C-alpha atoms as one frame of an Amber mdcrd trajectory, in Angstrom:
protein
  -4.038  14.901 -20.307  -0.843  13.011 -18.253  -1.204   9.644 -19.927  -1.556
   7.091 -17.334  -1.332   3.217 -17.551  -2.704   0.459 -15.252  -2.884   1.785
 -11.823   0.233   3.769 -11.945   2.579   5.363 -14.424   6.652   5.261 -14.735
   8.117   7.477 -17.017  11.517   7.220 -15.945  11.072  10.209 -12.776  10.342
   6.847 -10.963   6.508   4.648 -10.734   3.612   6.468  -9.527   0.492   4.471
  -8.076  -2.969   5.991  -8.633  -5.467   5.548  -6.404  -8.774   3.736  -7.987
 -11.043   6.075  -9.027 -14.375   5.413  -6.596 -17.891   7.065  -6.723 -17.435
   6.936  -2.414 -15.146   9.723  -3.041 -16.772  12.252  -5.208 -17.951  15.519
  -3.287 -15.277  18.874  -4.593 -17.112  18.018  -8.077 -20.676  18.358  -6.443
 -19.535  21.739  -4.604 -17.822  23.023  -7.600 -21.867  22.794  -9.605 -23.462
  24.043  -6.998 -21.536  26.682  -7.005 -20.817  27.161 -10.210 -24.393  27.233
 -11.973 -26.052  30.298 -10.601 -29.676  32.046 -11.479 -27.688  34.216 -13.891
 -26.274  30.907 -16.182 -30.014  29.204 -15.813 -31.043  32.303 -17.753 -28.988
  33.129 -19.589 -29.731  29.406 -21.118 -33.763  29.798 -20.836 -33.194  32.983
 -23.080 -31.133  30.819 -25.515 -33.942  28.278 -25.461 -36.931  30.491 -25.772
 -34.793  32.558 -28.867 -33.917  29.393 -30.449 -35.189  26.492 -28.987 -33.326
  23.220 -29.327 -30.997  24.517 -31.759 -28.307  25.780 -29.720 -27.887  21.986
 -27.270 -24.470  21.451 -28.803 -22.946  24.438 -27.732 -23.896  23.889 -23.632
 -22.719  19.989 -24.499 -19.476  21.986 -25.888 -19.032  24.593 -22.674 -19.304
  21.535 -20.672 -16.470  19.447 -22.202 -14.433  22.792 -21.597 -14.865  23.349
 -18.328 -14.178  19.814 -17.678 -10.435  20.827 -18.961 -10.139  23.812 -16.992
 -10.997  21.963 -13.732  -8.951  19.056 -14.354  -6.147  21.471 -15.415  -6.518
  23.264 -11.423  -7.127  20.381 -10.395  -3.783  18.665 -11.881  -1.388  21.343
 -10.947  -2.596  21.179  -7.340  -1.907  17.484  -7.321   1.094  17.224  -9.261
   3.161  19.943  -7.478   1.985  19.923  -4.529   1.296  24.281  -4.701  -2.031
  25.851  -4.518  -2.706  27.681  -7.861  -2.072  31.262  -6.213   1.827  29.897
  -5.647   1.698  28.894  -9.665   0.055  32.193 -10.451   2.884  33.887  -8.379
   5.519  32.281  -9.914   4.161  34.181 -13.750   5.487  37.187 -12.266   3.953
  40.299  -9.735   1.460  41.049 -12.177  -0.909  38.109 -11.668  -0.562  39.128
  -7.802  -1.797  42.747  -9.148  -4.594  41.486 -11.033  -5.799  39.003  -8.531
  -5.871  41.348  -5.520  -7.715  44.197  -7.587  -9.805  41.464  -8.991 -10.930
  39.938  -5.849 -11.557  42.672  -3.672 -13.962  44.525  -6.610 -14.973  41.504
  -6.960 -16.010  40.348  -3.654 -18.021  43.682  -3.044 -20.318  44.010  -6.161
 -20.710  40.160  -5.945 -21.895  39.999  -2.483 -24.473  42.475  -2.545 -25.666
  40.354  -6.188 -25.804  37.059  -4.932 -27.629  38.412  -1.715 -30.433  39.757
  -3.857 -30.267  36.617  -6.400 -31.097  34.573  -3.132 -34.053  37.442  -2.169
 -36.027  37.623  -4.788 -37.616  33.827  -4.979 -37.812  34.215  -1.346 -40.167
  37.206  -2.284 -41.964  35.799  -4.694 -42.923  32.649  -1.755 -43.703  34.557
   1.005 -45.312  37.690  -0.802 -46.869  38.934   2.512 -43.190  38.665   3.977
 -40.268  40.551   4.534 -39.177  42.724   1.017 -36.326  42.095  -1.049 -33.674
  43.843   0.697 -34.384  42.388   4.263 -34.674  38.678   2.852 -31.432  40.000
   0.983 -29.967  40.718   4.378 -30.963  37.456   5.872 -29.514  35.437   3.521
 -26.135  36.795   3.497 -26.135  36.559   7.484 -27.096  32.840   6.814 -24.104
  32.210   4.682 -21.459  34.115   6.490 -22.700  31.621  10.191 -22.727  28.787
   8.076 -18.851  28.689   6.279 -17.848  30.784   9.349 -18.976  28.282  11.537
 -18.429  24.883   9.446 -15.657  23.482   7.971 -15.140  21.837   4.885 -16.499
  18.442   5.605 -19.874  19.486   6.854 -19.796  22.777   4.104 -20.033  19.498
   1.464 -22.454  18.187   2.677 -24.671  21.145   2.742 -23.845  21.660  -0.970
 -24.888  17.926  -1.938 -28.447  18.663  -0.472 -27.851  21.517  -2.352 -27.605
  20.319  -5.764 -29.984  17.372  -5.113 -33.002  20.121  -4.661 -31.886  21.382
  -8.219 -31.275  18.315  -9.701 -34.818  16.965  -8.888 -36.723  20.332  -9.371
 -34.824  21.353 -12.331 -35.416  17.956 -14.359 -38.803  17.983 -13.364 -40.002
  21.161 -14.261 -38.120  19.848 -17.910 -39.988  16.665 -17.764 -43.565  18.360
 -16.802 -43.300  20.338 -19.859 -43.029  17.277 -22.371 -39.312  17.650 -24.291
 -40.179  17.511 -27.985 -37.244  14.545 -28.151 -36.928  14.585 -31.540 -35.941
  17.761 -32.234 -33.640  17.314 -28.450 -31.700  15.164 -30.956 -31.613  17.410
 -33.935 -30.327  19.807 -31.703 -27.086  17.929 -30.978 -25.741  18.983 -34.114
 -24.128  21.921 -34.987 -25.997  25.168 -36.507 -25.775  28.805 -36.256 -29.337
  30.292 -36.879 -29.153  33.729 -37.245 -28.322  36.330 -34.663 -27.345  33.319
 -32.677 -23.148  33.779 -33.004 -22.614  35.450 -29.368 -25.473  33.586 -27.701
 -23.465  30.325 -29.017 -20.351  31.759 -27.415 -22.181  32.873 -24.341 -23.585
  28.981 -23.781 -20.215  27.861 -24.106 -18.116  29.843 -21.848 -20.161  30.795
 -19.608 -22.387  28.537 -18.058 -20.458  27.255 -14.939 -17.057  29.299 -16.189
 -16.643  31.914 -13.254 -14.023  32.298 -10.545 -15.159  28.833  -8.197 -13.280
  27.070 -11.431 -10.097  28.479  -9.967 -11.457  27.499  -6.353 -12.208  24.177
  -7.582  -8.484  23.183  -6.436  -8.623  24.159  -3.055 -11.762  22.677  -3.046
  -9.881  18.742  -3.946  -7.378  19.916  -1.071  -9.840  20.543   1.486 -10.936
  17.392   0.781  -7.819  15.171   1.731  -6.039  15.333  -2.206  -2.936  16.432
  -2.046  -0.565  14.292  -4.418  -0.345  13.081  -7.695  -1.984   9.750  -6.444
  -5.232  11.445  -6.302  -5.178  11.917 -10.309  -7.901   9.678 -11.075 -10.246
  10.136  -8.243 -10.006  14.134  -9.139 -11.481  13.033 -12.721 -13.958  11.169
 -11.870 -15.065  13.822  -9.462 -14.569  16.692 -12.251 -16.292  14.594 -14.531
 -19.515  13.994 -12.653 -19.871  18.194 -11.266 -19.802  18.761 -15.266 -22.320
  15.963 -16.109 -24.815  17.215 -13.756 -23.720  20.958 -14.831 -24.440  19.443
 -18.485 -28.202  18.097 -17.097 -29.126  21.374 -15.747 -28.203  23.415 -18.887
 -30.103  21.078 -21.196 -33.194  21.137 -18.367 -33.531  24.899 -18.535 -32.937
  24.822 -22.483 -35.611  22.300 -22.231 -37.661  24.934 -20.312 -37.131  27.800
 -22.387 -37.417  26.068 -25.703 -40.993  23.896 -24.863 -42.461  26.589 -22.745
 -41.163  30.086 -23.474 -39.767  29.570 -28.020 -42.945  27.816 -28.715 -45.431
  30.491 -27.233 -42.818  33.994 -28.214 -43.288  34.840 -23.793 -39.944  36.341
 -23.177 -38.147  36.714 -19.846 -36.590  40.087 -18.226 -32.974  39.884 -18.349
 -30.971  39.035 -14.887 -31.722  36.550 -12.275 -35.881  38.335 -12.353 -36.311
  36.309 -15.355 -36.478  33.731 -13.469 -39.125  35.231 -11.488 -41.566  35.630
 -14.474 -40.989  31.971 -15.544 -42.401  31.354 -12.022 -45.413  32.955 -13.685
 -46.090  31.359 -16.882 -45.512  28.002 -14.508 -48.165  28.824 -12.578 -50.231
  30.051 -15.340 -49.730  26.800 -17.050 -49.228  24.130 -14.249 -50.717  25.611
 -10.771 -48.785  26.545  -8.266 -47.134  23.427  -7.266 -45.156  23.486  -9.858
 -44.084  26.855  -9.594 -43.048  27.181  -5.831 -41.379  23.585  -6.747 -39.559
  25.645  -9.216 -39.052  29.103  -6.882 -37.078  26.206  -4.241 -35.089  25.578
  -6.711 -34.473  29.042  -7.932 -33.964  29.559  -4.565 -31.431  26.078  -3.950
 -29.071  27.930  -7.135 -28.291  30.981  -5.657 -27.978  29.892  -2.456 -25.675
  27.258  -3.053 -23.980  29.701  -5.739 -24.058  31.704  -2.628 -22.455  29.453
   0.240 -19.764  28.385  -2.462 -18.085  31.718  -3.040 -18.553  32.160   0.365
 -16.430  29.199   1.341 -14.366  29.160  -2.068 -13.197  32.794  -2.607 -12.278
  33.388   0.782  -9.877  30.241   0.815  -8.788  31.229  -2.315  -7.982  35.084
  -0.473  -6.998  33.418   2.741  -3.741  31.570   0.150  -3.258  34.812  -1.402
  -2.547  36.472   1.933  -0.663  33.967   3.567   1.283  33.661   0.535   2.700
  37.364   0.541   2.992  37.156   4.539   5.620  34.398   3.754   7.353  36.151
   1.464   8.287  39.511   2.942   8.572  37.638   6.316   6.199  38.937   8.426
   5.956  38.358  11.602   3.846  35.052  12.564   3.490  33.809   9.378   4.391
  30.136   9.506   6.842  28.502   8.270   8.355  25.509   6.176   4.708  23.639
   6.257   3.496  22.639   2.619   0.786  25.151   1.505  -1.689  22.987   0.375
  -0.962  20.091   3.213  -2.148  23.664   5.467  -5.657  23.892   3.547  -6.168
  19.946   3.611  -5.764  20.322   7.547  -8.413  22.901   7.699  -5.987  25.801
   8.668  -7.015  27.998   6.271 -10.370  27.720   6.875  -9.550  29.005  10.188
  -7.872  31.963   9.426  -7.566  35.810   9.818  -7.817  36.498   6.264 -10.191
  33.504   5.302 -12.697  35.042   8.285 -11.914  38.985   7.687 -12.814  38.340
   3.561 -15.886  36.842   4.544 -17.372  39.445   6.665 -15.974  42.043   3.099
 -18.770  39.621   1.392 -21.345  39.959   3.564 -21.493  43.251   5.203 -20.087
  46.101   2.997 -22.295  44.609  -0.138 -25.000  45.224   1.976 -24.704  49.045
   1.587 -25.122  48.382  -1.887 -28.574  46.771  -1.713 -29.764  50.088  -0.497
 -27.949  52.498  -2.887 -27.381  52.398  -7.000 -24.027  51.098  -8.375 -21.819
  53.564  -8.791 -20.633  54.158 -11.959 -17.084  53.698 -11.586 -18.072  50.512
  -9.508 -19.628  48.522 -12.626 -16.682  49.059 -14.907 -14.031  48.062 -13.162
 -15.982  44.963 -11.727 -17.110  44.537 -15.678 -14.220  44.444 -16.674 -11.944
  42.479 -14.402 -14.405  40.219 -13.905 -15.189  39.493 -17.880 -10.884  39.110
 -17.750 -10.673  36.177 -14.743 -11.772  33.316 -17.222  -9.500  34.427 -20.028
  -6.725  34.766 -17.436  -7.236  31.205 -15.543  -6.974  29.418 -19.040  -3.867
  31.099 -20.474  -2.027  31.120 -17.543  -2.669  27.328 -16.233  -1.531  26.169
 -20.442   1.811  28.221 -19.241   2.407  26.661 -15.810   0.949  22.977 -17.222
   3.081  22.831 -20.269   6.586  24.316 -17.956   9.469  23.313 -15.781   6.557
  24.135 -13.025   4.592  20.774 -13.389   6.281  17.511 -13.459   7.632  16.661
 -16.225   4.971  13.351 -16.666   2.275  15.403 -15.213   2.224  18.215 -18.414
  -0.110  18.471 -20.678  -1.114  16.721 -23.462  -1.644  17.680 -26.985  -5.477
  17.133 -25.447  -5.052  19.808 -22.578  -3.675  21.764 -24.892  -6.227  22.201
 -27.379  -8.645  22.449 -25.198  -6.884  25.075 -23.100  -5.868  27.317 -25.901
  -9.177  26.809 -27.619 -11.351  28.146 -23.927  -8.315  30.606 -23.859  -9.404
  32.316 -26.926 -13.691  31.513 -26.561 -12.630  33.562 -23.641 -10.901  36.539
 -25.021 -13.484  36.668 -27.601 -16.237  37.119 -24.941 -14.071  39.188 -22.373
 -13.776  41.446 -25.532 -17.676  41.728 -25.962 -18.737  41.670 -22.532 -15.993
  44.651 -22.051 -18.027  46.312 -24.688 -21.513  45.921 -23.997 -21.210  47.704
 -20.453 -22.682  51.249 -20.150 -19.423  53.358 -20.284
């Protein structure tokens, strides 16, 4: 990471005064924590806890440190260069544009249906005599669309703060309710690899909180009004809050998996439905109130991820379109004004591409709710999605060690080690995910 001393830095190219890190500024980190940990991440952690108890707790902690380094690199690129991440990708060659264009279209189409279904599952469990799963899914999609369409970042951040508060309090409450074995939990901090645990370990390190929302973090940083390097200390505090919060979720869910499932040999259904299974286990053991609270937390987790993607990835898509328009000199493309400043001013949230992608995330995927996903689409979605995290880690490593970044804000040894390690980890996970697809 770039070295700083006191309140600023002086590298011979001029001193930069860094603002004092303060809790009152924290915000984008809350958004990324609410978005990045979806229901699928919670199930993966639960299953790891149910199979291996507390043994892999250390891997979950390392995973949070990896994500801190990735998000810090993303935010530092935006602040140090005054350029958005897509501008950085574009400078590496047209291949990045082709990948992102295909990825954002196919991924958004399939993810939209997945997010709506995941948000609907706990509502069906909470209201068994109410609408069907598909109806709830459509309602959730429309609510997410309306909220993001009519509100700007400031309101969006406040709503996500409420979401993260619900998730935090409910998941921690349930973890305390199952009476964790603190002695075994402490032992789980020592690295160990039980037989058959390698893939679960890699998944815990690389999976939880690791999605395209990590790339969106830089855009939320700009939307907050942080547009230059003076905000670096503030961004770093904000980022640490994000992944410390994520760490609490992960540890709490592993406690639940270890205490409630591992000790009783209860198996969960894979995917988001595993949380419905857990709700039933909680009801049998602790009663309907605890089970319903957990289902509310499940809904907050899923719907928070939906709203976060609806906003963050739409911002990225709008930036992608605007960049291409400027390069091609399209009529009506704005000139001159810095693209980071436009994100900070909220212009992307009012743009046609932003709203077009919102519609793409909402309405076409509703068709998938009523149909089986086509085989080719499943394969394309799986391959493109698996490649995104290594793409992010390795391109950040490239950008932040090149002349594209001012010298004093380029990577230090620690950042290079973390990003290189993350890139290798995500490449291994990418290969494994592609191998596991139903070819």
